[in-house]
Short mmCIF file of C-alpha atoms and ligand atoms in Angstrom, two decimals:
data_model
loop_
_atom_site.label_atom_id
_atom_site.label_comp_id
_atom_site.label_asym_id
_atom_site.label_seq_id
_atom_site.Cartn_x
_atom_site.Cartn_y
_atom_site.Cartn_z
CA MET U 1 -47.15 -24.55 -16.33
CA GLY U 2 -49.79 -22.89 -14.11
CA ARG U 3 -49.69 -19.28 -13.08
CA GLY U 4 -50.73 -18.08 -9.92
CA LEU U 5 -50.39 -19.41 -6.15
CA TYR U 6 -53.21 -20.70 -3.65
CA GLU U 7 -53.36 -22.07 -0.47
CA ARG U 8 -53.87 -25.47 1.05
CA ASN U 9 -53.11 -26.41 4.51
CA GLY U 10 -50.28 -24.05 4.77
CA THR U 11 -48.42 -25.01 2.03
CA CYS U 12 -48.34 -23.08 -1.56
CA ALA U 13 -48.03 -24.58 -5.05
CA VAL U 14 -48.93 -23.33 -8.50
CA VAL U 15 -52.07 -23.79 -9.35
CA MET U 16 -53.08 -25.58 -12.47
CA ASN U 17 -56.83 -25.46 -13.84
CA ILE U 18 -57.85 -28.05 -16.82
CA LEU U 19 -60.76 -27.91 -18.85
CA ALA U 20 -61.84 -30.93 -19.28
CA ILE U 21 -64.46 -32.95 -21.89
CA GLU U 22 -66.14 -35.83 -21.65
CA ALA U 23 -68.21 -37.10 -24.60
CA SER U 24 -67.57 -41.04 -24.46
CA CYS U 25 -71.33 -42.09 -24.64
CA ASP U 26 -74.49 -40.16 -24.27
CA GLU U 27 -73.88 -37.49 -21.91
CA THR U 28 -71.63 -34.30 -23.55
CA ALA U 29 -69.67 -32.77 -20.46
CA ALA U 30 -67.27 -30.38 -19.85
CA ALA U 31 -65.98 -28.69 -16.63
CA ILE U 32 -62.97 -26.78 -14.76
CA VAL U 33 -61.13 -28.31 -12.13
CA LYS U 34 -58.63 -27.27 -10.19
CA ASP U 35 -55.97 -28.81 -8.95
CA GLY U 36 -57.24 -32.19 -9.75
CA THR U 37 -59.75 -32.08 -6.67
CA GLU U 38 -61.57 -28.53 -6.98
CA VAL U 39 -64.61 -28.58 -9.23
CA LEU U 40 -65.31 -24.58 -10.52
CA SER U 41 -67.65 -26.12 -12.83
CA ASN U 42 -69.27 -28.94 -13.94
CA VAL U 43 -71.58 -29.26 -17.47
CA VAL U 44 -73.50 -32.11 -18.54
CA ALA U 45 -75.69 -32.37 -21.34
CA SER U 46 -77.35 -35.55 -21.61
CA SER U 47 -79.48 -37.16 -24.16
CA ALA U 48 -80.80 -39.89 -21.92
CA GLU U 49 -84.40 -38.38 -22.58
CA MET U 50 -83.97 -38.99 -26.29
CA HIS U 51 -82.72 -42.80 -25.50
CA ALA U 52 -85.60 -43.40 -23.58
CA LYS U 53 -87.92 -42.98 -26.43
CA THR U 54 -86.04 -46.13 -27.89
CA GLY U 55 -85.39 -48.04 -24.57
CA GLY U 56 -81.68 -48.09 -24.94
CA ILE U 57 -78.66 -45.94 -26.80
CA ILE U 58 -78.86 -45.53 -30.77
CA PRO U 59 -74.93 -44.32 -31.43
CA GLU U 60 -75.31 -42.51 -34.32
CA THR U 61 -77.95 -40.49 -32.50
CA ALA U 62 -75.92 -40.12 -29.58
CA ALA U 63 -73.06 -38.72 -32.01
CA ARG U 64 -75.20 -36.11 -33.37
CA GLN U 65 -76.44 -34.99 -30.07
CA GLN U 66 -72.74 -34.83 -29.64
CA VAL U 67 -71.96 -32.41 -32.02
CA LYS U 68 -75.05 -29.99 -31.20
CA SER U 69 -73.97 -29.71 -27.39
CA ILE U 70 -70.42 -30.04 -27.39
CA MET U 71 -69.78 -26.03 -27.52
CA PRO U 72 -72.55 -24.65 -25.94
CA VAL U 73 -71.48 -27.40 -22.80
CA VAL U 74 -68.06 -25.91 -22.70
CA ASP U 75 -68.79 -22.22 -23.12
CA GLU U 76 -71.54 -22.52 -20.03
CA ALA U 77 -68.35 -24.30 -18.31
CA MET U 78 -66.07 -21.61 -18.82
CA SER U 79 -68.47 -19.08 -18.10
CA PHE U 80 -69.88 -20.82 -14.86
CA ALA U 81 -65.69 -21.28 -13.14
CA LYS U 82 -65.46 -17.26 -14.67
CA VAL U 83 -62.01 -18.48 -16.35
CA THR U 84 -60.78 -17.41 -20.03
CA GLN U 85 -59.26 -19.31 -21.93
CA ASN U 86 -55.67 -17.49 -21.15
CA GLU U 87 -56.44 -19.00 -17.38
CA ILE U 88 -56.67 -22.28 -18.74
CA ASP U 89 -53.51 -24.30 -18.36
CA LYS U 90 -54.22 -27.64 -19.91
CA ILE U 91 -56.99 -29.66 -21.97
CA ALA U 92 -58.07 -33.25 -20.90
CA VAL U 93 -60.27 -35.14 -22.62
CA THR U 94 -61.70 -38.83 -22.84
CA VAL U 95 -60.20 -40.70 -25.38
CA GLY U 96 -61.94 -44.23 -24.75
CA PRO U 97 -63.52 -46.23 -23.97
CA GLY U 98 -66.90 -45.40 -25.69
CA LEU U 99 -68.85 -45.13 -28.64
CA ILE U 100 -66.37 -44.04 -31.70
CA GLY U 101 -68.78 -41.05 -32.81
CA SER U 102 -69.26 -39.71 -29.58
CA LEU U 103 -65.32 -40.12 -28.84
CA LEU U 104 -64.61 -38.46 -31.87
CA VAL U 105 -66.16 -35.24 -31.18
CA GLY U 106 -64.86 -34.62 -27.66
CA VAL U 107 -61.38 -35.64 -28.89
CA GLU U 108 -61.40 -33.43 -31.80
CA THR U 109 -63.37 -30.46 -30.14
CA ALA U 110 -60.31 -30.63 -27.42
CA LYS U 111 -58.08 -31.33 -30.18
CA THR U 112 -59.37 -27.84 -31.95
CA LEU U 113 -59.05 -25.84 -28.72
CA ALA U 114 -55.69 -26.82 -27.96
CA ARG U 115 -54.14 -25.92 -30.94
CA LEU U 116 -56.46 -22.36 -31.36
CA TRP U 117 -55.30 -21.86 -27.77
CA ASN U 118 -52.11 -23.41 -27.83
CA LYS U 119 -52.23 -25.90 -24.79
CA PRO U 120 -51.18 -29.46 -24.34
CA VAL U 121 -53.84 -31.79 -24.46
CA ILE U 122 -54.22 -34.39 -21.41
CA PRO U 123 -56.17 -37.73 -23.42
CA VAL U 124 -57.91 -39.78 -20.53
CA ASN U 125 -59.01 -43.02 -19.84
CA HIS U 126 -63.07 -42.69 -19.29
CA MET U 127 -62.55 -45.66 -16.62
CA MET U 128 -59.57 -44.02 -14.97
CA GLY U 129 -61.80 -41.07 -14.97
CA HIS U 130 -64.36 -42.46 -12.83
CA VAL U 131 -61.93 -43.75 -10.48
CA TYR U 132 -60.43 -40.36 -9.62
CA ALA U 133 -64.16 -39.04 -9.28
CA CYS U 134 -62.74 -40.26 -6.01
CA PHE U 135 -60.51 -37.13 -5.31
CA LEU U 136 -62.45 -34.62 -6.11
CA GLU U 137 -63.76 -32.38 -2.86
CA GLN U 138 -67.44 -32.88 -2.09
CA GLU U 139 -69.87 -29.89 -1.03
CA GLY U 140 -69.75 -29.60 2.79
CA LYS U 141 -67.34 -32.62 3.80
CA GLU U 142 -64.15 -32.20 4.95
CA TYR U 143 -61.79 -33.27 2.19
CA ILE U 144 -59.79 -36.83 2.78
CA VAL U 145 -57.29 -37.64 -0.23
CA PRO U 146 -57.52 -41.79 -0.64
CA ILE U 147 -54.23 -43.12 0.29
CA PHE U 148 -52.37 -45.94 -1.84
CA PRO U 149 -52.71 -48.89 -1.96
CA ALA U 150 -56.24 -48.82 -2.73
CA ILE U 151 -59.31 -50.86 -4.29
CA ALA U 152 -60.95 -49.29 -6.59
CA LEU U 153 -64.25 -50.75 -8.19
CA VAL U 154 -65.88 -49.43 -10.75
CA VAL U 155 -69.88 -50.14 -11.54
CA SER U 156 -70.80 -48.77 -15.10
CA GLY U 157 -72.92 -49.16 -17.93
CA GLY U 158 -70.29 -51.16 -19.31
CA HIS U 159 -67.70 -52.55 -16.65
CA THR U 160 -67.72 -53.83 -13.82
CA ASP U 161 -64.35 -53.89 -12.97
CA LEU U 162 -62.02 -54.13 -9.64
CA ILE U 163 -58.80 -52.12 -10.10
CA TYR U 164 -55.95 -53.16 -7.31
CA MET U 165 -53.85 -49.44 -7.27
CA LYS U 166 -50.60 -49.33 -5.24
CA GLY U 167 -50.31 -45.53 -6.53
CA HIS U 168 -50.92 -43.68 -9.15
CA GLY U 169 -50.84 -45.08 -12.43
CA GLU U 170 -49.66 -48.23 -10.82
CA THR U 171 -52.41 -50.58 -11.36
CA GLU U 172 -53.78 -54.05 -11.48
CA LEU U 173 -56.94 -55.59 -13.04
CA ILE U 174 -58.06 -58.03 -10.44
CA GLY U 175 -62.04 -59.15 -10.57
CA THR U 176 -63.88 -58.05 -14.03
CA THR U 177 -67.80 -59.29 -15.00
CA ARG U 178 -67.60 -62.69 -17.08
CA ASP U 179 -70.70 -61.33 -19.09
CA ASP U 180 -72.97 -58.47 -18.57
CA ALA U 181 -71.90 -55.15 -16.72
CA ALA U 182 -73.80 -54.42 -13.70
CA GLY U 183 -75.38 -51.20 -15.08
CA GLU U 184 -76.24 -53.23 -18.19
CA CYS U 185 -78.44 -55.62 -15.66
CA PHE U 186 -80.05 -52.94 -14.16
CA ASP U 187 -81.14 -51.41 -17.63
CA LYS U 188 -81.74 -54.54 -18.99
CA CYS U 189 -84.08 -55.90 -16.39
CA ALA U 190 -85.72 -52.98 -16.42
CA ARG U 191 -86.74 -53.09 -19.65
CA LEU U 192 -88.10 -56.31 -19.04
CA LEU U 193 -90.33 -54.84 -16.31
CA GLY U 194 -91.48 -52.23 -18.92
CA LEU U 195 -89.49 -49.60 -16.76
CA PRO U 196 -87.89 -46.48 -18.84
CA TYR U 197 -84.36 -46.55 -19.62
CA PRO U 198 -81.93 -45.61 -18.27
CA GLY U 199 -82.83 -48.95 -16.32
CA GLY U 200 -80.53 -48.09 -12.86
CA PRO U 201 -82.53 -45.22 -11.56
CA SER U 202 -85.73 -46.60 -12.45
CA ILE U 203 -85.37 -49.82 -11.08
CA SER U 204 -84.08 -47.87 -7.96
CA LYS U 205 -87.15 -45.54 -7.95
CA ALA U 206 -89.32 -48.70 -7.99
CA ALA U 207 -87.44 -50.47 -5.21
CA GLU U 208 -87.49 -47.91 -3.00
CA GLU U 209 -91.44 -47.82 -3.10
CA TYR U 210 -91.68 -51.40 -2.55
CA LEU U 211 -89.45 -50.90 0.41
CA MET U 212 -90.75 -48.29 2.30
CA LYS U 213 -94.03 -50.21 2.22
CA ASN U 214 -92.24 -53.69 3.10
CA LEU U 215 -88.92 -52.95 5.22
CA GLY U 216 -87.63 -55.96 6.89
CA ASN U 217 -89.01 -58.62 4.36
CA ARG U 218 -86.77 -61.21 3.01
CA LEU U 219 -85.62 -60.31 -0.37
CA ASP U 220 -83.73 -64.03 -1.86
CA LEU U 221 -86.43 -64.59 -4.64
CA LEU U 222 -83.29 -64.12 -7.35
CA PRO U 223 -79.56 -66.16 -8.10
CA ARG U 224 -76.45 -64.12 -6.78
CA PRO U 225 -74.13 -65.46 -9.43
CA MET U 226 -70.73 -66.74 -9.09
CA ILE U 227 -71.08 -65.28 -5.05
CA SER U 228 -69.21 -68.48 -3.90
CA ALA U 229 -66.65 -68.67 -6.75
CA LYS U 230 -63.18 -69.87 -6.33
CA GLY U 231 -59.60 -69.83 -7.58
CA ARG U 232 -59.14 -67.62 -10.65
CA HIS U 233 -62.83 -66.23 -10.88
CA GLU U 234 -63.01 -65.61 -7.04
CA MET U 235 -63.36 -61.98 -7.90
CA ASP U 236 -64.97 -61.78 -11.40
CA TRP U 237 -68.89 -61.51 -11.44
CA SER U 238 -71.64 -62.63 -13.90
CA PHE U 239 -74.56 -60.61 -14.71
CA SER U 240 -76.30 -62.76 -17.79
CA GLY U 241 -78.02 -65.22 -15.52
CA LEU U 242 -79.68 -62.60 -13.14
CA LYS U 243 -81.41 -61.29 -16.14
CA THR U 244 -82.27 -64.76 -17.10
CA ALA U 245 -84.05 -65.52 -14.17
CA VAL U 246 -85.89 -62.27 -13.76
CA LEU U 247 -86.75 -62.51 -18.06
CA ASN U 248 -88.03 -65.92 -16.64
CA ARG U 249 -90.16 -64.93 -13.65
CA VAL U 250 -91.81 -62.20 -15.94
CA LYS U 251 -92.34 -64.77 -18.73
CA SER U 252 -94.19 -67.24 -16.08
CA ALA U 253 -96.67 -64.40 -14.68
CA GLU U 254 -99.89 -64.06 -16.79
CA SER U 255 -99.62 -60.45 -16.35
CA ILE U 256 -97.54 -58.18 -13.65
CA ASN U 257 -98.74 -55.82 -11.72
CA ALA U 258 -97.14 -52.49 -10.49
CA LYS U 259 -96.64 -53.94 -7.07
CA GLU U 260 -95.02 -56.89 -8.55
CA VAL U 261 -92.74 -54.65 -10.56
CA GLN U 262 -91.98 -53.23 -7.49
CA ARG U 263 -90.99 -56.39 -5.52
CA LEU U 264 -89.10 -57.69 -8.55
CA ALA U 265 -87.22 -54.21 -8.79
CA ALA U 266 -86.32 -54.77 -5.11
CA GLU U 267 -85.00 -57.93 -5.67
CA ILE U 268 -82.63 -57.12 -8.25
CA GLN U 269 -81.72 -54.31 -6.95
CA GLU U 270 -80.50 -56.35 -3.84
CA ALA U 271 -79.08 -59.43 -5.81
CA ILE U 272 -76.91 -57.21 -7.66
CA CYS U 273 -75.80 -54.90 -4.54
CA ASP U 274 -75.35 -58.45 -2.36
CA VAL U 275 -72.75 -59.53 -4.96
CA LEU U 276 -70.76 -56.63 -5.61
CA VAL U 277 -70.46 -55.97 -2.11
CA SER U 278 -69.53 -59.62 -1.53
CA LYS U 279 -66.74 -59.86 -3.98
CA SER U 280 -65.83 -56.10 -3.06
CA LEU U 281 -64.89 -57.37 0.38
CA LYS U 282 -63.11 -60.76 -0.67
CA ALA U 283 -60.81 -58.39 -2.48
CA VAL U 284 -60.02 -56.38 0.44
CA ARG U 285 -59.44 -59.21 2.68
CA LYS U 286 -57.10 -60.34 0.66
CA TYR U 287 -55.02 -57.02 -0.85
CA GLU U 288 -55.76 -55.43 2.74
CA PRO U 289 -55.50 -51.71 1.43
CA LYS U 290 -56.28 -48.86 2.89
CA SER U 291 -58.41 -47.27 0.63
CA PHE U 292 -61.33 -48.37 -1.02
CA LEU U 293 -62.81 -46.25 -3.84
CA LEU U 294 -66.26 -46.93 -5.20
CA SER U 295 -67.16 -45.46 -8.24
CA GLY U 296 -69.36 -45.15 -11.90
CA GLY U 297 -72.80 -44.72 -12.51
CA VAL U 298 -74.24 -47.67 -10.39
CA ALA U 299 -72.50 -45.79 -7.19
CA ALA U 300 -75.03 -43.39 -7.43
CA ASN U 301 -77.24 -45.86 -6.04
CA ARG U 302 -78.81 -45.41 -2.42
CA ASN U 303 -78.66 -49.05 -1.81
CA LEU U 304 -75.24 -49.82 -2.53
CA ARG U 305 -74.03 -46.85 -1.45
CA GLU U 306 -75.55 -47.68 2.45
CA LYS U 307 -74.29 -51.50 1.89
CA PHE U 308 -70.65 -50.51 1.66
CA ALA U 309 -71.08 -47.55 4.16
CA ASP U 310 -72.53 -50.09 6.65
CA GLU U 311 -69.68 -52.64 5.92
CA PHE U 312 -66.85 -49.96 6.15
CA SER U 313 -68.29 -48.61 9.26
CA HIS U 314 -68.90 -51.86 11.09
CA ASN U 315 -66.81 -54.92 9.69
CA LEU U 316 -63.48 -52.53 7.96
CA THR U 317 -62.78 -50.14 10.22
CA GLY U 318 -58.83 -49.05 8.92
CA ILE U 319 -59.73 -48.96 5.64
CA THR U 320 -61.60 -45.45 4.51
CA LEU U 321 -64.19 -45.98 2.26
CA HIS U 322 -64.65 -43.16 -0.90
CA VAL U 323 -67.31 -42.58 -2.53
CA PRO U 324 -67.81 -39.17 -4.89
CA GLU U 325 -71.13 -37.28 -4.92
CA PRO U 326 -73.94 -39.16 -7.27
CA LYS U 327 -73.63 -36.51 -9.85
CA TYR U 328 -69.75 -37.22 -10.20
CA CYS U 329 -70.31 -40.90 -10.27
CA THR U 330 -72.50 -40.74 -13.49
CA ASP U 331 -70.56 -40.11 -16.31
CA ASN U 332 -69.15 -35.72 -16.33
CA ALA U 333 -66.13 -34.02 -16.91
CA ALA U 334 -64.82 -33.39 -13.58
CA MET U 335 -64.06 -36.96 -13.48
CA ILE U 336 -61.74 -36.62 -16.10
CA GLY U 337 -60.15 -33.36 -15.03
CA ALA U 338 -58.88 -35.17 -11.90
CA ALA U 339 -57.50 -38.25 -13.88
CA ALA U 340 -55.61 -35.86 -15.90
CA TYR U 341 -53.93 -33.60 -13.40
CA TYR U 342 -52.93 -37.14 -11.20
CA LEU U 343 -52.17 -39.47 -14.28
CA GLN U 344 -50.99 -38.72 -17.55
CA GLY U 345 -48.33 -36.19 -18.78
CA PRO U 346 -49.70 -33.73 -21.28
CA ALA U 347 -49.26 -34.27 -25.06
CA SER U 348 -49.88 -32.26 -28.24
CA TRP U 349 -52.40 -32.26 -30.19
CA GLU U 350 -51.21 -33.76 -33.00
CA SER U 351 -50.68 -37.03 -30.89
CA VAL U 352 -53.96 -37.80 -29.11
CA PHE U 353 -56.66 -40.54 -30.94
CA VAL U 354 -59.59 -41.86 -29.66
CA ASP U 355 -59.44 -45.72 -28.77
CA PRO U 356 -62.75 -47.00 -28.52
CA GLN U 357 -61.67 -50.37 -27.13
CA LEU U 358 -59.12 -49.03 -24.39
CA SER U 359 -59.15 -51.30 -21.67
CA THR U 360 -59.51 -50.26 -17.90
CA THR U 361 -55.88 -50.89 -17.12
CA GLY U 362 -54.60 -49.71 -20.38
O1 LIG Q 401 -70.83 -44.73 -15.91
P1 LIG Q 401 -71.55 -44.02 -16.47
O2 LIG Q 401 -73.08 -42.98 -16.25
O3 LIG Q 401 -71.86 -44.86 -18.03
C1 LIG Q 401 -71.38 -45.40 -18.42
O4 LIG Q 401 -70.02 -45.41 -18.40
O5 LIG Q 401 -71.64 -46.60 -18.58
O6 LIG Q 401 -73.33 -45.29 -15.58
C2 LIG Q 401 -74.43 -45.81 -16.22
C3 LIG Q 401 -74.82 -46.86 -15.49
C4 LIG Q 401 -76.48 -47.34 -16.52
O7 LIG Q 401 -76.52 -48.66 -16.67
C5 LIG Q 401 -77.17 -46.58 -15.50
O8 LIG Q 401 -78.49 -47.54 -15.29
C6 LIG Q 401 -76.37 -47.14 -14.22
O9 LIG Q 401 -75.32 -46.33 -14.38
N1 LIG Q 401 -77.16 -46.23 -12.75
C7 LIG Q 401 -77.59 -46.93 -12.25
C8 LIG Q 401 -78.41 -45.78 -10.99
N2 LIG Q 401 -77.76 -44.28 -12.03
C9 LIG Q 401 -76.91 -44.80 -13.13
N3 LIG Q 401 -77.79 -48.37 -11.49
C10 LIG Q 401 -78.82 -48.05 -10.09
N4 LIG Q 401 -78.79 -47.08 -9.48
C11 LIG Q 401 -78.45 -45.75 -10.07
N5 LIG Q 401 -79.41 -45.17 -9.14
ZN1 LIG Q 402 -69.11 -44.09 -17.02
#
């Protein structure tokens, strides 16, 4: 139960503050979210720099960092939001999918706090967290609540999923990747080019440097896997062939200079964005939703955001495109607070467990 009253659009309702915890991979995050939309605080500690040294995530290193960061991050989220434990109504936590060691740190912390403070826990699916980042208010922008039916595209390091949503909790997976996820493709290609982890931001930066000097040049060197697939796999992706094509280009070149790295980065980004947009548009034409929700770490990519914005403002004018601020695209806890508000009923701490293999619509 909430404690006070607030006003929105002239109506009064009960306030609900959720303390949300996200620790499914290499980010340790906590946030206080009011009424599923307003972010009172959003704190993220990342161990990405550590993983940059090894070129990728080592699960045990990630879990050890989670243990170190979790309580300071929760404390900071509470103090930044200026809320006390009495002003917290529920505790939300990511239960999966993710790395088991990392997930356990978040879930056991949430359960311990729930027991000590006598609060209910809301278990949240990380993928639904990404989707519900689209329900968060954006700084300096008028709030528009996404309307159903909606199609959500979640593009992250482990998933590339298209989800049809009839309403809250009424979801169907309508497209997915047959092999690597889009973020994984960015990360693996970056490694092939000698660019640092995480690969998405590195490729994006190198691509922007190329595009600044070569705007208007064709970027059609690399394949667009499955772009014309029909039938059962019409809305599925495949990214491993793209990675192999990059590997072959790198292998066949005697040496590869900085300028060529930038060009290849732009080619990779363009190929990935092209197939993401193309399949999404197919889904939109087939399902005719009222909203399209773009989310996940890869949705922080400027090129992808611009391509989607362009399509929706010129060719799909009746459908509202929702894209979270970049800081709510990559892993964060505010999105977990939003999903918890709209989706699941609370549970007692004894009945909440991690599920590293949890499916997107599970
Ligand atoms: O959602 P996320 O933070 O974590 C997972 O749930 O996986 O997504 C991480 C992925 C990584 O593969 C990372 O390279 C990619 O998102 N990413 C980006 C950008 N920022 C993060 N990819 C392309 N462009 C970006 N700006
Ligand atoms: Zn994620």
